[in-house]
PDB file of C-alpha atoms in Angstrom:
ATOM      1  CA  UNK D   1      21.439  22.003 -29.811  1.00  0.00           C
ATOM      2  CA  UNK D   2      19.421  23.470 -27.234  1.00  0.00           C
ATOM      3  CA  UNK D   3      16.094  22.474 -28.645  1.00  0.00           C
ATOM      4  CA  UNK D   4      17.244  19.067 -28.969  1.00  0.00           C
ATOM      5  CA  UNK D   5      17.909  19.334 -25.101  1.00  0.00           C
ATOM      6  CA  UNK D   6      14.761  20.507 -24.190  1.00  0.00           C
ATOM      7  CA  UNK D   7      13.260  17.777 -26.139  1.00  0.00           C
ATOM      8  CA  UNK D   8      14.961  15.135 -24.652  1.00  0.00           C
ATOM      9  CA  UNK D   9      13.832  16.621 -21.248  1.00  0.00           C
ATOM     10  CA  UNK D  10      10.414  16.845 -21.864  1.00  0.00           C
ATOM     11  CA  UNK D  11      10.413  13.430 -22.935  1.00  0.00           C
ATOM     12  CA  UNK D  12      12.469  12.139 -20.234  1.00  0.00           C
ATOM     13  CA  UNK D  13      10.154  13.879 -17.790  1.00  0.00           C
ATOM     14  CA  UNK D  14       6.958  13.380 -19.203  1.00  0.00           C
ATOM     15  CA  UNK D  15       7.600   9.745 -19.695  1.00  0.00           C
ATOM     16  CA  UNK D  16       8.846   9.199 -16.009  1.00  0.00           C
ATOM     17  CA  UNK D  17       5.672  11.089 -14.686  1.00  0.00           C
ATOM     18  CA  UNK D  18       3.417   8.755 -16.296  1.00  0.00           C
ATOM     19  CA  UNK D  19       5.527   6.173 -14.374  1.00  0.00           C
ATOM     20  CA  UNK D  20       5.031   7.366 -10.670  1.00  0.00           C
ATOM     21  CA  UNK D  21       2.672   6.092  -8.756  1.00  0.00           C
ATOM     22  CA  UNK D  22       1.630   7.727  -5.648  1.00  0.00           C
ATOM     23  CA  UNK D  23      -0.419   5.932  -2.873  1.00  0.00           C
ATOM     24  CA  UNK D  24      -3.179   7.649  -0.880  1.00  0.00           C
ATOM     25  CA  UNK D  25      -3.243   7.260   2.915  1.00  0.00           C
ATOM     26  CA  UNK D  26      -6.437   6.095   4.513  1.00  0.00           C
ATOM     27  CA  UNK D  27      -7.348   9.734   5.441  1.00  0.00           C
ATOM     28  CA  UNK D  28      -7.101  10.388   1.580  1.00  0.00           C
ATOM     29  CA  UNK D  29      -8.679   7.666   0.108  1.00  0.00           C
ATOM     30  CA  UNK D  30     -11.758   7.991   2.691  1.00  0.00           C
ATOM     31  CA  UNK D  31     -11.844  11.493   1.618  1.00  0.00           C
ATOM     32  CA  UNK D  32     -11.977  11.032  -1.862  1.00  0.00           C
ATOM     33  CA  UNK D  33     -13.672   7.481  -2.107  1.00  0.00           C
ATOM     34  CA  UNK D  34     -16.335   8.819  -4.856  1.00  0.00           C
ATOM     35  CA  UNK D  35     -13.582   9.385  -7.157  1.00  0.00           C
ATOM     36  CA  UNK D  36     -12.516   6.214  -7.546  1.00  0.00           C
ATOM     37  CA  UNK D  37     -16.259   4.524  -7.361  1.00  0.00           C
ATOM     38  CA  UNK D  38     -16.174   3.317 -10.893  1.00  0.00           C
ATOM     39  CA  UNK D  39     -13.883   0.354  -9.505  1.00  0.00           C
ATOM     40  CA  UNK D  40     -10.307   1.776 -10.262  1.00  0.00           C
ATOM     41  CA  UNK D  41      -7.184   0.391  -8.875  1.00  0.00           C
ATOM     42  CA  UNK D  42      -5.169   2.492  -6.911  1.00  0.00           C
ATOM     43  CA  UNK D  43      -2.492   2.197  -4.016  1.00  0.00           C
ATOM     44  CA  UNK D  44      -3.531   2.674  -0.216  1.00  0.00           C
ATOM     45  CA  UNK D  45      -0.723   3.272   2.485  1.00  0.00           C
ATOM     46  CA  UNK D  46      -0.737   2.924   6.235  1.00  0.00           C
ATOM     47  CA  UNK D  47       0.084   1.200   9.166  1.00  0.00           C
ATOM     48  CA  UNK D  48      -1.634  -1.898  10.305  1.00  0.00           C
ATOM     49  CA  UNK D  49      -3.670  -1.002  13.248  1.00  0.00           C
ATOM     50  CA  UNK D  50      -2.670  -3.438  16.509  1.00  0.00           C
ATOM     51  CA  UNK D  51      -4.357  -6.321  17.078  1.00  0.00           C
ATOM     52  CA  UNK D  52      -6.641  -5.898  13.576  1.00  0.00           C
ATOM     53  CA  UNK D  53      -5.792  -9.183  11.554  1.00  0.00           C
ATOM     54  CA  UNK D  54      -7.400 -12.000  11.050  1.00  0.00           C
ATOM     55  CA  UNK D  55      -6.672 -14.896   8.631  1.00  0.00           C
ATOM     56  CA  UNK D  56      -9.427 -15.579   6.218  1.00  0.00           C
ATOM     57  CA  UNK D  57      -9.557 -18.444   3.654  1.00  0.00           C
ATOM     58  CA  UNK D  58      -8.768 -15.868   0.882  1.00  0.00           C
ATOM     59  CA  UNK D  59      -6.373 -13.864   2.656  1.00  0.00           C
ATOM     60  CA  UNK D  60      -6.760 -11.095   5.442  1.00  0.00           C
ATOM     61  CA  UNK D  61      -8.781  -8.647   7.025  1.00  0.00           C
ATOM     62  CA  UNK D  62      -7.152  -6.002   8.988  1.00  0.00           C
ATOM     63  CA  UNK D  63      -8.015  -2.117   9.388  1.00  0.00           C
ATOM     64  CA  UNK D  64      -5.203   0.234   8.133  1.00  0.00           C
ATOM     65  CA  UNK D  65      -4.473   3.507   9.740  1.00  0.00           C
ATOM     66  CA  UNK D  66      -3.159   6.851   9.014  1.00  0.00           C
ATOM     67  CA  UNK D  67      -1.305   7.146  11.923  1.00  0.00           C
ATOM     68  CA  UNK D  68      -1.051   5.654  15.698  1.00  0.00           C
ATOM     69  CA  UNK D  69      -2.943   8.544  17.877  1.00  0.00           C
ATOM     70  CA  UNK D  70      -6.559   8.829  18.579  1.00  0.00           C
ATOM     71  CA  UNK D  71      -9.492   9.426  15.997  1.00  0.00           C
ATOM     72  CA  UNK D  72      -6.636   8.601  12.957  1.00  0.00           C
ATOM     73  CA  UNK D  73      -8.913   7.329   9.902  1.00  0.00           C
ATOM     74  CA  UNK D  74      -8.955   4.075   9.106  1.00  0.00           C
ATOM     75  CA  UNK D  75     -10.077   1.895   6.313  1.00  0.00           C
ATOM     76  CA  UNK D  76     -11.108  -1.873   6.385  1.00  0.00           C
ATOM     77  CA  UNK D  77      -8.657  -4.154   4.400  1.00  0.00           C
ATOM     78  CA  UNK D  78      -9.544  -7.469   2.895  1.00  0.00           C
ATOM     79  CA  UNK D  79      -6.379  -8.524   0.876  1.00  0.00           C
ATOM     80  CA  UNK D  80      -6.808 -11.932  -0.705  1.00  0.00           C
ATOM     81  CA  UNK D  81      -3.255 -13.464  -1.335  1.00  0.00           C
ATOM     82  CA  UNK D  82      -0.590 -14.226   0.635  1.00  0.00           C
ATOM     83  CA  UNK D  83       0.322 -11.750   2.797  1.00  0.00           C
ATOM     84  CA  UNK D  84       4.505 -10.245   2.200  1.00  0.00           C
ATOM     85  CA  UNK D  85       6.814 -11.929   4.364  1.00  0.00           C
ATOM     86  CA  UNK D  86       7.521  -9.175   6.813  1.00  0.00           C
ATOM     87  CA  UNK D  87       3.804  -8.816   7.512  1.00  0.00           C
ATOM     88  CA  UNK D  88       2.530  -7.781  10.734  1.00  0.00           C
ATOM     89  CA  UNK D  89       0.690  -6.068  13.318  1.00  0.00           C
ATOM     90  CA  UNK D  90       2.021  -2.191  13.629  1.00  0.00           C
ATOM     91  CA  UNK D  91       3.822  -2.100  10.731  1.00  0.00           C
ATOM     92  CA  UNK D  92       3.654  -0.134   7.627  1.00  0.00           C
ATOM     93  CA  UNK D  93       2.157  -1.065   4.039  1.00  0.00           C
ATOM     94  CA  UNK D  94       1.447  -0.013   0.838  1.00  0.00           C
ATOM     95  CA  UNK D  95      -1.841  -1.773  -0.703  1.00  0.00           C
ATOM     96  CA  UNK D  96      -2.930  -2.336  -4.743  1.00  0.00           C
ATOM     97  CA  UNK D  97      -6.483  -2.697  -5.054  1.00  0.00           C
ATOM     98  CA  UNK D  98      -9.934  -1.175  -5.184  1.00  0.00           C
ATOM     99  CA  UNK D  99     -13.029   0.323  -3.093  1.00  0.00           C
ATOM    100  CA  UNK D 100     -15.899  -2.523  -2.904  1.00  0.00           C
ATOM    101  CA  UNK D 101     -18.544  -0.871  -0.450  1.00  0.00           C
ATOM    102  CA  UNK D 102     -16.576   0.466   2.601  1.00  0.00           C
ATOM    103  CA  UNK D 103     -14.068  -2.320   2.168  1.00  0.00           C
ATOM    104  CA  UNK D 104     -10.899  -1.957   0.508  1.00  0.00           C
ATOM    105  CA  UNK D 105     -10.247  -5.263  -1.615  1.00  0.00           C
ATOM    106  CA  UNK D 106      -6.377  -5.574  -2.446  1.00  0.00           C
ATOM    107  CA  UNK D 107      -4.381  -8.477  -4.029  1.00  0.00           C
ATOM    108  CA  UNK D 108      -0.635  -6.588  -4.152  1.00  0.00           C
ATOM    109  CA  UNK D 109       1.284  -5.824  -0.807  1.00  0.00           C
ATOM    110  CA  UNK D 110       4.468  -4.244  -0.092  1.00  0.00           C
ATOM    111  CA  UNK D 111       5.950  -3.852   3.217  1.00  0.00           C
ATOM    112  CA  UNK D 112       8.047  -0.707   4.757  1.00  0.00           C
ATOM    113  CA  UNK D 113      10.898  -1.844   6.211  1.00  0.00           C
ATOM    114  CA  UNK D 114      14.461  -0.481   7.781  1.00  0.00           C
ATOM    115  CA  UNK D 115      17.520  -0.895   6.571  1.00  0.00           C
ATOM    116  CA  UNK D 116      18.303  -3.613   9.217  1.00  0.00           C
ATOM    117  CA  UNK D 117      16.467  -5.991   7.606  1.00  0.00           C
ATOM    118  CA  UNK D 118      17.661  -9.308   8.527  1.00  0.00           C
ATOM    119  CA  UNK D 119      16.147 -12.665   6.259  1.00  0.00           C
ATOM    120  CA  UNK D 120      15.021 -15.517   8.717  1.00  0.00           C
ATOM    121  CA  UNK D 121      17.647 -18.379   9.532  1.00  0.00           C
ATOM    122  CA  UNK D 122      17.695 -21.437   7.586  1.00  0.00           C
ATOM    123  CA  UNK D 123      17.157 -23.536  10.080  1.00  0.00           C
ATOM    124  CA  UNK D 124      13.666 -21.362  11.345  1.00  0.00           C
ATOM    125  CA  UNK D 125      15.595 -20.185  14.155  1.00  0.00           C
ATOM    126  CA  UNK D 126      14.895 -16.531  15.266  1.00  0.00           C
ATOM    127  CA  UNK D 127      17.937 -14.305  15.984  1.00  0.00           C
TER     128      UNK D 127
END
């Protein structure tokens, strides 16, 4: 019985690790950049650095932060796509995408929210 347990845990457990995925913040991804040169996706969090975005035809470009003090790292965002709803200046992110040059190219955003978060009125109203 118990190596029947311990079986089922280590398949549980190996299974679900293979399952997380963990994001690097800009300060990690800058520092290791040559790791992931061969083109690899991975997932780059932050906030979106004030006054930083810019509508392209494709998308965005914004820079992405690792925090708001001075001399935080930062990494240069092109996402193509349309941006999440709750998108915006200051707020927090979590990327999908890959290293082209100095640029990070993404196509997959998710946006940190609160709890409190309230959906737009029907009528376009803001409350």
């Amino acid at each position: 019985m118990g190596l029947v347990a311990v079986l089922a845990g280590l398949l549980f457990f190996g299974n679900l690790n293979q399952n997380l995925v963990y994001y690097l913040t800009p300060q990690e991804a800058v520092a290791q950049r040559a790791d992931f040169a061969d083109g690899r996706r991975f997932q780059l969090g932050g906030l979106v650095e004030k006054d930083s975005v810019v509508k392209t035809a494709n998308g965005l470009r914004f820079t992405l932060t690792s925090g708001t003090g001075p001399g935080s790292d930062t990494v240069a965002i092109e996402h193509h796509g349309a941006p999440a709803q709750l998108f915006q200046s200051g707020i927090g992110v979590v990327l999908e995408g890959s290293w082209r040059g100095d640029v990070f190219v993404s196509d997959t955003m998710k946006v940190k929210h609160d709890e409190n978060y309230q959906p737009p009125a029907p009528d376009g109203e803001k409350s």
